[in-house]
Coordinates of N, CA and C in Angstrom, one line a residue:
V1 N 30.2 14.4 -147.6 CA 29.8 14.3 -148.6 C 30.8 14.7 -149.9
G2 N 31.2 15.5 -149.6 CA 31.8 16.4 -150.3 C 31.5 17.1 -151.6
Q3 N 32.1 17.6 -152.3 CA 31.4 18.1 -153.6 C 31.2 17.2 -154.7
G4 N 30.4 17.6 -155.7 CA 29.8 16.7 -156.6 C 28.5 16.4 -157.0
V5 N 28.2 15.8 -158.0 CA 26.8 15.3 -158.1 C 26.1 14.9 -156.9
L6 N 26.4 13.7 -156.0 CA 25.8 13.4 -154.7 C 25.6 14.6 -154.0
A7 N 26.7 15.4 -153.6 CA 26.3 16.8 -152.9 C 25.3 17.3 -153.1
N8 N 25.3 17.7 -154.4 CA 24.3 18.7 -155.3 C 22.8 18.0 -155.1
F9 N 22.7 16.6 -155.5 CA 21.6 16.1 -155.4 C 21.0 16.5 -154.2
L10 N 22.0 15.8 -152.8 CA 21.3 15.7 -151.4 C 21.1 16.9 -151.3
S11 N 21.6 18.3 -151.7 CA 21.1 19.5 -151.2 C 20.1 19.7 -151.7
A12 N 19.7 19.7 -153.3 CA 18.7 20.2 -153.8 C 17.5 19.3 -153.1
M13 N 17.6 17.8 -152.7 CA 16.5 17.3 -152.4 C 16.1 18.1 -150.6
M14 N 17.1 18.6 -150.3 CA 16.7 19.0 -148.8 C 16.2 20.6 -149.1
S15 N 16.9 21.0 -149.8 CA 16.0 22.6 -150.5 C 14.5 22.4 -150.8
G16 N 14.1 21.2 -151.8 CA 12.8 21.2 -152.1 C 12.0 20.9 -150.8
L17 N 12.3 20.0 -149.8 CA 12.0 20.0 -148.5 C 11.8 20.8 -147.7
F18 N 12.5 21.6 -147.6 CA 12.3 23.2 -146.7 C 11.5 23.9 -147.7
T19 N 11.6 24.0 -149.1 CA 10.7 25.0 -149.5 C 9.1 24.6 -149.4
V20 N 8.8 23.1 -149.7 CA 7.7 22.7 -149.5 C 6.9 22.7 -148.2
T21 N 7.7 22.5 -147.1 CA 7.5 22.8 -145.7 C 7.2 24.3 -145.4
A22 N 7.7 25.1 -146.0 CA 7.4 26.6 -145.6 C 6.5 27.0 -146.5
S23 N 6.5 26.7 -147.9 CA 5.6 27.2 -148.8 C 4.0 26.6 -148.8
M24 N 3.6 25.4 -148.1 CA 2.4 24.7 -148.3 C 1.7 25.5 -147.5
P25 N 1.3 26.0 -146.3 CA 0.7 27.0 -145.5 C 0.0 28.0 -146.0
L26 N 1.2 28.5 -146.7 CA 0.8 29.6 -147.7 C 0.1 29.6 -148.8
D27 N 0.2 28.3 -149.4 CA -0.1 27.9 -150.7 C -1.6 27.6 -150.4
L28 N -1.9 27.1 -149.3 CA -3.3 26.6 -148.9 C -4.3 27.7 -148.4
A29 N -3.4 28.5 -147.9 CA -4.3 29.9 -147.6 C -4.6 30.7 -148.6
K30 N -3.6 30.5 -149.9 CA -4.0 31.2 -151.1 C -5.4 30.7 -151.6
T31 N -5.1 29.2 -152.0 CA -6.1 28.6 -152.6 C -7.5 28.7 -152.1
R32 N -7.5 28.8 -150.5 CA -9.0 28.6 -149.7 C -9.6 30.3 -149.9
I33 N -8.5 31.1 -150.1 CA -9.1 32.6 -150.3 C -9.5 32.6 -151.8
Q34 N -8.9 31.9 -152.6 CA -9.3 32.2 -154.0 C -10.8 31.4 -154.3
N35 N -10.9 30.4 -153.4 CA -12.3 29.7 -153.4 C -13.3 30.2 -152.3
M36 N -13.1 30.8 -151.6 CA -14.1 31.1 -150.7 C -15.3 31.7 -151.0
K37 N -16.4 31.8 -150.1 CA -17.5 32.1 -150.5 C -17.8 33.2 -149.8
V38 N -18.8 34.0 -150.6 CA -19.0 35.5 -149.8 C -20.7 35.0 -149.7
T39 N -20.7 35.5 -148.7 CA -22.4 34.9 -147.8 C -22.9 36.7 -147.5
D40 N -24.0 36.8 -148.2 CA -24.7 38.3 -147.6 C -23.7 39.7 -147.8
G41 N -22.8 39.3 -148.9 CA -22.0 40.3 -149.0 C -20.6 40.5 -148.0
K42 N -20.5 39.1 -147.1 CA -19.5 39.0 -146.0 C -18.5 38.1 -146.5
P43 N -17.3 38.2 -146.9 CA -16.4 37.0 -147.2 C -16.2 35.9 -146.1
E44 N -15.9 34.8 -146.5 CA -15.7 33.7 -145.4 C -14.3 34.1 -144.7
F45 N -13.3 34.7 -145.1 CA -12.1 34.9 -144.3 C -11.9 36.5 -144.8
K46 N -11.1 37.1 -143.6 CA -10.8 38.3 -143.7 C -9.3 38.7 -144.3
S47 N -8.3 37.7 -143.9 CA -7.0 37.9 -144.5 C -6.5 36.4 -144.4
L48 N -5.0 36.7 -145.1 CA -4.4 35.2 -144.9 C -4.1 34.9 -143.5
F49 N -3.9 35.4 -142.7 CA -3.7 34.9 -141.2 C -4.9 34.4 -140.7
D50 N -6.0 34.8 -141.3 CA -7.5 34.5 -140.7 C -7.7 33.2 -141.2
V51 N -7.6 33.0 -142.3 CA -7.2 31.5 -143.0 C -6.8 30.5 -142.3
L52 N -5.4 30.7 -141.9 CA -4.7 29.9 -141.2 C -5.2 29.5 -139.8
I53 N -5.7 30.6 -139.3 CA -6.1 30.3 -137.8 C -7.2 29.6 -137.9
K54 N -8.2 30.0 -138.9 CA -9.4 29.0 -138.8 C -9.4 27.6 -139.2
T55 N -8.2 27.5 -140.1 CA -8.1 26.3 -140.7 C -7.5 25.4 -139.7
S56 N -6.3 26.0 -138.7 CA -5.9 25.3 -137.9 C -6.8 24.8 -136.7
K57 N -7.6 25.6 -136.4 CA -8.8 25.4 -135.3 C -9.9 24.3 -135.8
A58 N -10.4 24.6 -137.0 CA -11.2 23.7 -137.3 C -11.0 22.4 -137.8
E59 N -9.4 22.1 -138.5 CA -9.2 20.7 -139.1 C -7.6 20.4 -138.4
G60 N -7.1 21.5 -137.4 CA -5.9 20.9 -136.6 C -4.7 21.6 -137.3
P61 N -3.5 21.7 -136.8 CA -2.5 22.2 -137.4 C -1.9 21.6 -138.7
R62 N -2.0 20.1 -138.6 CA -1.5 19.4 -139.8 C -2.0 19.9 -141.1
A63 N -3.3 20.4 -141.2 CA -4.2 20.4 -141.8 C -3.6 21.3 -143.0
L64 N -2.7 22.3 -142.2 CA -1.9 23.5 -143.4 C -1.0 22.7 -144.3
W65 N -0.7 21.5 -144.1 CA 0.3 20.7 -145.0 C -0.4 19.7 -145.6
K66 N -1.4 19.9 -145.9 CA -2.5 18.9 -146.8 C -1.9 18.9 -148.1
G67 N -1.6 17.8 -148.6 CA -1.0 17.5 -150.1 C 0.5 17.6 -149.9
F68 N 1.3 17.6 -148.9 CA 2.7 17.7 -148.7 C 3.3 16.6 -149.7
V69 N 3.1 15.6 -149.6 CA 3.6 14.3 -150.4 C 3.7 14.7 -151.8
P70 N 2.8 14.9 -152.7 CA 2.6 15.3 -153.8 C 3.4 16.5 -154.1
A71 N 3.3 17.5 -153.4 CA 3.9 18.8 -153.6 C 5.4 18.7 -153.7
Y72 N 6.0 17.6 -152.9 CA 7.5 17.4 -152.3 C 7.7 16.6 -153.5
F73 N 7.1 15.4 -154.4 CA 7.3 15.0 -155.4 C 7.4 15.7 -156.7
R74 N 6.5 16.7 -156.5 CA 6.8 17.7 -157.9 C 7.9 18.6 -157.6
M75 N 8.2 19.1 -156.3 CA 9.2 20.1 -156.2 C 10.6 19.7 -155.6
G76 N 10.9 18.2 -155.5 CA 12.1 17.6 -155.1 C 12.8 17.4 -156.5
P77 N 12.3 17.0 -157.7 CA 12.9 16.7 -158.9 C 13.1 18.1 -159.5
L78 N 12.5 19.0 -159.2 CA 12.5 20.5 -159.9 C 13.7 21.1 -159.3
T79 N 13.7 20.9 -158.1 CA 15.2 21.6 -157.5 C 16.3 20.9 -157.7
V80 N 16.2 19.6 -157.7 CA 17.5 18.7 -158.3 C 17.9 19.1 -159.8
L81 N 17.0 19.1 -160.5 CA 17.4 19.3 -161.9 C 17.7 20.8 -162.1
T82 N 17.1 21.8 -161.4 CA 17.6 23.1 -161.5 C 19.1 23.2 -160.8
L83 N 19.2 22.8 -159.6 CA 20.7 22.9 -159.3 C 21.8 22.1 -160.1
L84 N 21.5 21.0 -160.6 CA 22.3 20.0 -161.2 C 22.8 20.8 -162.6
I85 N 21.6 21.3 -163.1 CA 21.7 22.1 -164.4 C 22.9 23.3 -164.4
F86 N 22.4 24.2 -163.0 CA 23.3 25.3 -162.8 C 24.3 25.0 -162.4
E87 N 24.9 23.8 -161.6 CA 26.1 23.6 -161.4 C 26.9 23.3 -162.9
Q88 N 26.1 22.6 -163.6 CA 27.2 22.5 -165.0 C 27.4 23.4 -165.9
F89 N 26.3 24.4 -165.6 CA 26.5 25.5 -166.4 C 27.7 26.8 -165.7
N90 N 27.5 26.6 -164.5 CA 28.5 27.2 -163.5 C 29.7 27.0 -164.1
K91 N 30.3 25.4 -164.2 CA 31.3 24.9 -164.0 C 31.9 25.2 -165.6
V92 N 31.1 25.4 -166.7 CA 31.2 25.6 -168.1 C 31.7 26.8 -168.0
F93 N 30.9 27.8 -167.4 CA 31.1 29.2 -167.5 C 32.5 29.2 -167.0
K94 N 33.0 28.9 -166.1 CA 34.3 29.1 -165.3 C 35.5 28.4 -166.0
N95 N 35.3 27.1 -166.5 CA 36.2 26.6 -167.2 C 36.7 27.2 -168.7
V96 N 35.3 27.6 -169.6 CA 35.4 28.3 -170.5 C 35.7 29.5 -171.0
V97 N 34.9 30.3 -169.8 CA 34.6 31.8 -170.5 C 35.7 32.5 -169.4
I98 N 35.6 32.3 -168.1 CA 36.7 32.8 -167.0 C 38.0 32.4 -167.5
G99 N 38.2 30.8 -167.9 CA 39.5 30.4 -167.9 C 40.3 30.8 -168.8
R100 N 39.8 31.7 -170.0 CA 40.2 32.1 -171.2 C 40.8 33.5 -170.9
R101 N 42.0 34.0 -171.1 CA 42.5 35.3 -170.8 C 42.8 36.0 -172.0
Q102 N 42.7 35.3 -173.4 CA 43.0 36.0 -174.2 C 41.9 35.3 -175.9
I103 N 41.4 35.8 -176.2 CA 40.7 35.5 -177.4 C 41.3 35.9 -178.9
V104 N 41.5 35.1 -179.5 CA 42.1 35.6 -181.1 C 41.0 35.3 -182.2
V105 N 40.6 36.4 -182.9 CA 39.4 36.2 -183.8 C 40.0 36.7 -185.4
T106 N 39.9 35.6 -186.2 CA 40.4 36.0 -187.8 C 39.6 37.0 -188.4
N107 N 39.8 37.2 -189.3 CA 38.9 38.1 -190.2 C 37.8 37.1 -191.2
D108 N 38.6 35.6 -191.0 CA 37.7 34.6 -191.8 C 36.4 34.3 -191.5
I109 N 36.2 34.6 -190.2 CA 35.1 34.4 -189.5 C 34.0 35.6 -189.6
D110 N 32.9 35.5 -190.3 CA 32.0 36.5 -190.1 C 31.3 36.9 -188.9
D111 N 31.0 35.9 -188.0 CA 30.1 36.2 -186.9 C 31.2 35.7 -185.8
C112 N 31.5 36.4 -184.9 CA 32.2 35.9 -183.3 C 31.4 36.4 -182.4
A113 N 31.6 35.9 -181.1 CA 31.3 36.3 -180.0 C 32.3 36.4 -178.9
V114 N 32.4 37.1 -178.2 CA 33.2 37.4 -176.9 C 32.6 37.5 -175.9
F115 N 32.8 36.4 -174.9 CA 32.0 36.2 -173.6 C 32.9 36.7 -172.6
L116 N 32.4 37.8 -172.0 CA 33.2 38.3 -170.8 C 32.5 38.5 -169.7
T117 N 33.1 38.7 -168.3 CA 32.2 38.9 -167.3 C 32.2 40.3 -166.9
P118 N 30.9 40.6 -166.3 CA 30.8 42.1 -166.1 C 32.0 42.8 -165.5
M119 N 32.8 42.0 -164.9 CA 34.1 42.6 -163.9 C 35.1 42.5 -165.1
D120 N 34.9 42.0 -166.1 CA 36.5 42.3 -166.9 C 36.5 43.4 -167.8
D121 N 37.8 44.0 -167.8 CA 38.1 45.1 -169.1 C 38.4 44.4 -170.3
C122 N 37.9 44.7 -171.2 CA 38.3 44.2 -172.7 C 39.1 45.3 -173.4
V123 N 40.3 44.9 -174.1 CA 40.9 45.8 -174.7 C 41.2 45.0 -176.2
V124 N 40.9 46.0 -177.3 CA 40.9 45.2 -178.6 C 41.9 46.1 -179.1
R125 N 42.7 45.1 -179.8 CA 44.0 45.7 -180.6 C 44.2 45.1 -182.0
R126 N 44.3 45.6 -182.9 CA 44.4 45.2 -184.1 C 46.3 45.1 -184.4
A127 N 46.4 43.6 -184.9 CA 47.8 42.9 -184.9 C 48.3 43.9 -185.9
P128 N 49.8 44.0 -186.4 CA 50.6 44.7 -187.4 C 50.1 44.1 -188.9
D129 N 49.7 43.0 -189.0 CA 49.4 42.7 -190.4 C 47.9 43.0 -190.7
Y130 N 47.1 43.5 -190.1 CA 45.7 43.5 -190.2 C 44.7 42.5 -190.3
N131 N 45.4 41.3 -189.9 CA 44.7 40.1 -190.6 C 43.9 39.4 -189.1
L132 N 44.7 39.7 -188.0 CA 43.9 39.3 -186.5 C 43.4 40.4 -185.9
L133 N 42.2 40.1 -185.0 CA 42.0 41.1 -183.9 C 42.3 40.4 -182.7
N134 N 43.0 41.1 -181.6 CA 43.4 40.6 -180.8 C 42.5 40.9 -179.4
F135 N 41.6 40.1 -178.8 CA 41.0 40.5 -177.6 C 41.8 40.4 -176.5
E136 N 41.8 40.9 -175.5 CA 43.0 40.7 -174.3 C 42.1 41.1 -173.1
V137 N 41.8 40.2 -172.4 CA 40.8 40.6 -171.0 C 41.8 40.8 -170.1
A138 N 41.8 42.0 -169.4 CA 42.9 42.3 -168.1 C 42.5 42.0 -167.2

């Protein structure tokens, strides 16, 4: 497929599929522990694994993935938007911030911001005419 929006879309959808597949049994167990009944001071389940085992025996292994489709319809678009937005911000960061090797700021501007990566060293020099500050990223 290559790189680009389509590749990001497909990889995000696959990521959502794997995320939901891996998290559904644990989410089901968490929900059942939160809603369990305590009878005569004895809880219905002893642990997370007890929930998974009892549910699998009573309702079958597929019961661990009850609600898979709604969860995927919720997670799929979330991972797609997250990855696409992240990739766009990453592209802007690489082109605008890292791509600049020198930033010149005049005294006419009251507020200015210099964006540097943590790996960059910044050297500030005052120009001879004292009207310019020269930020050089080494």
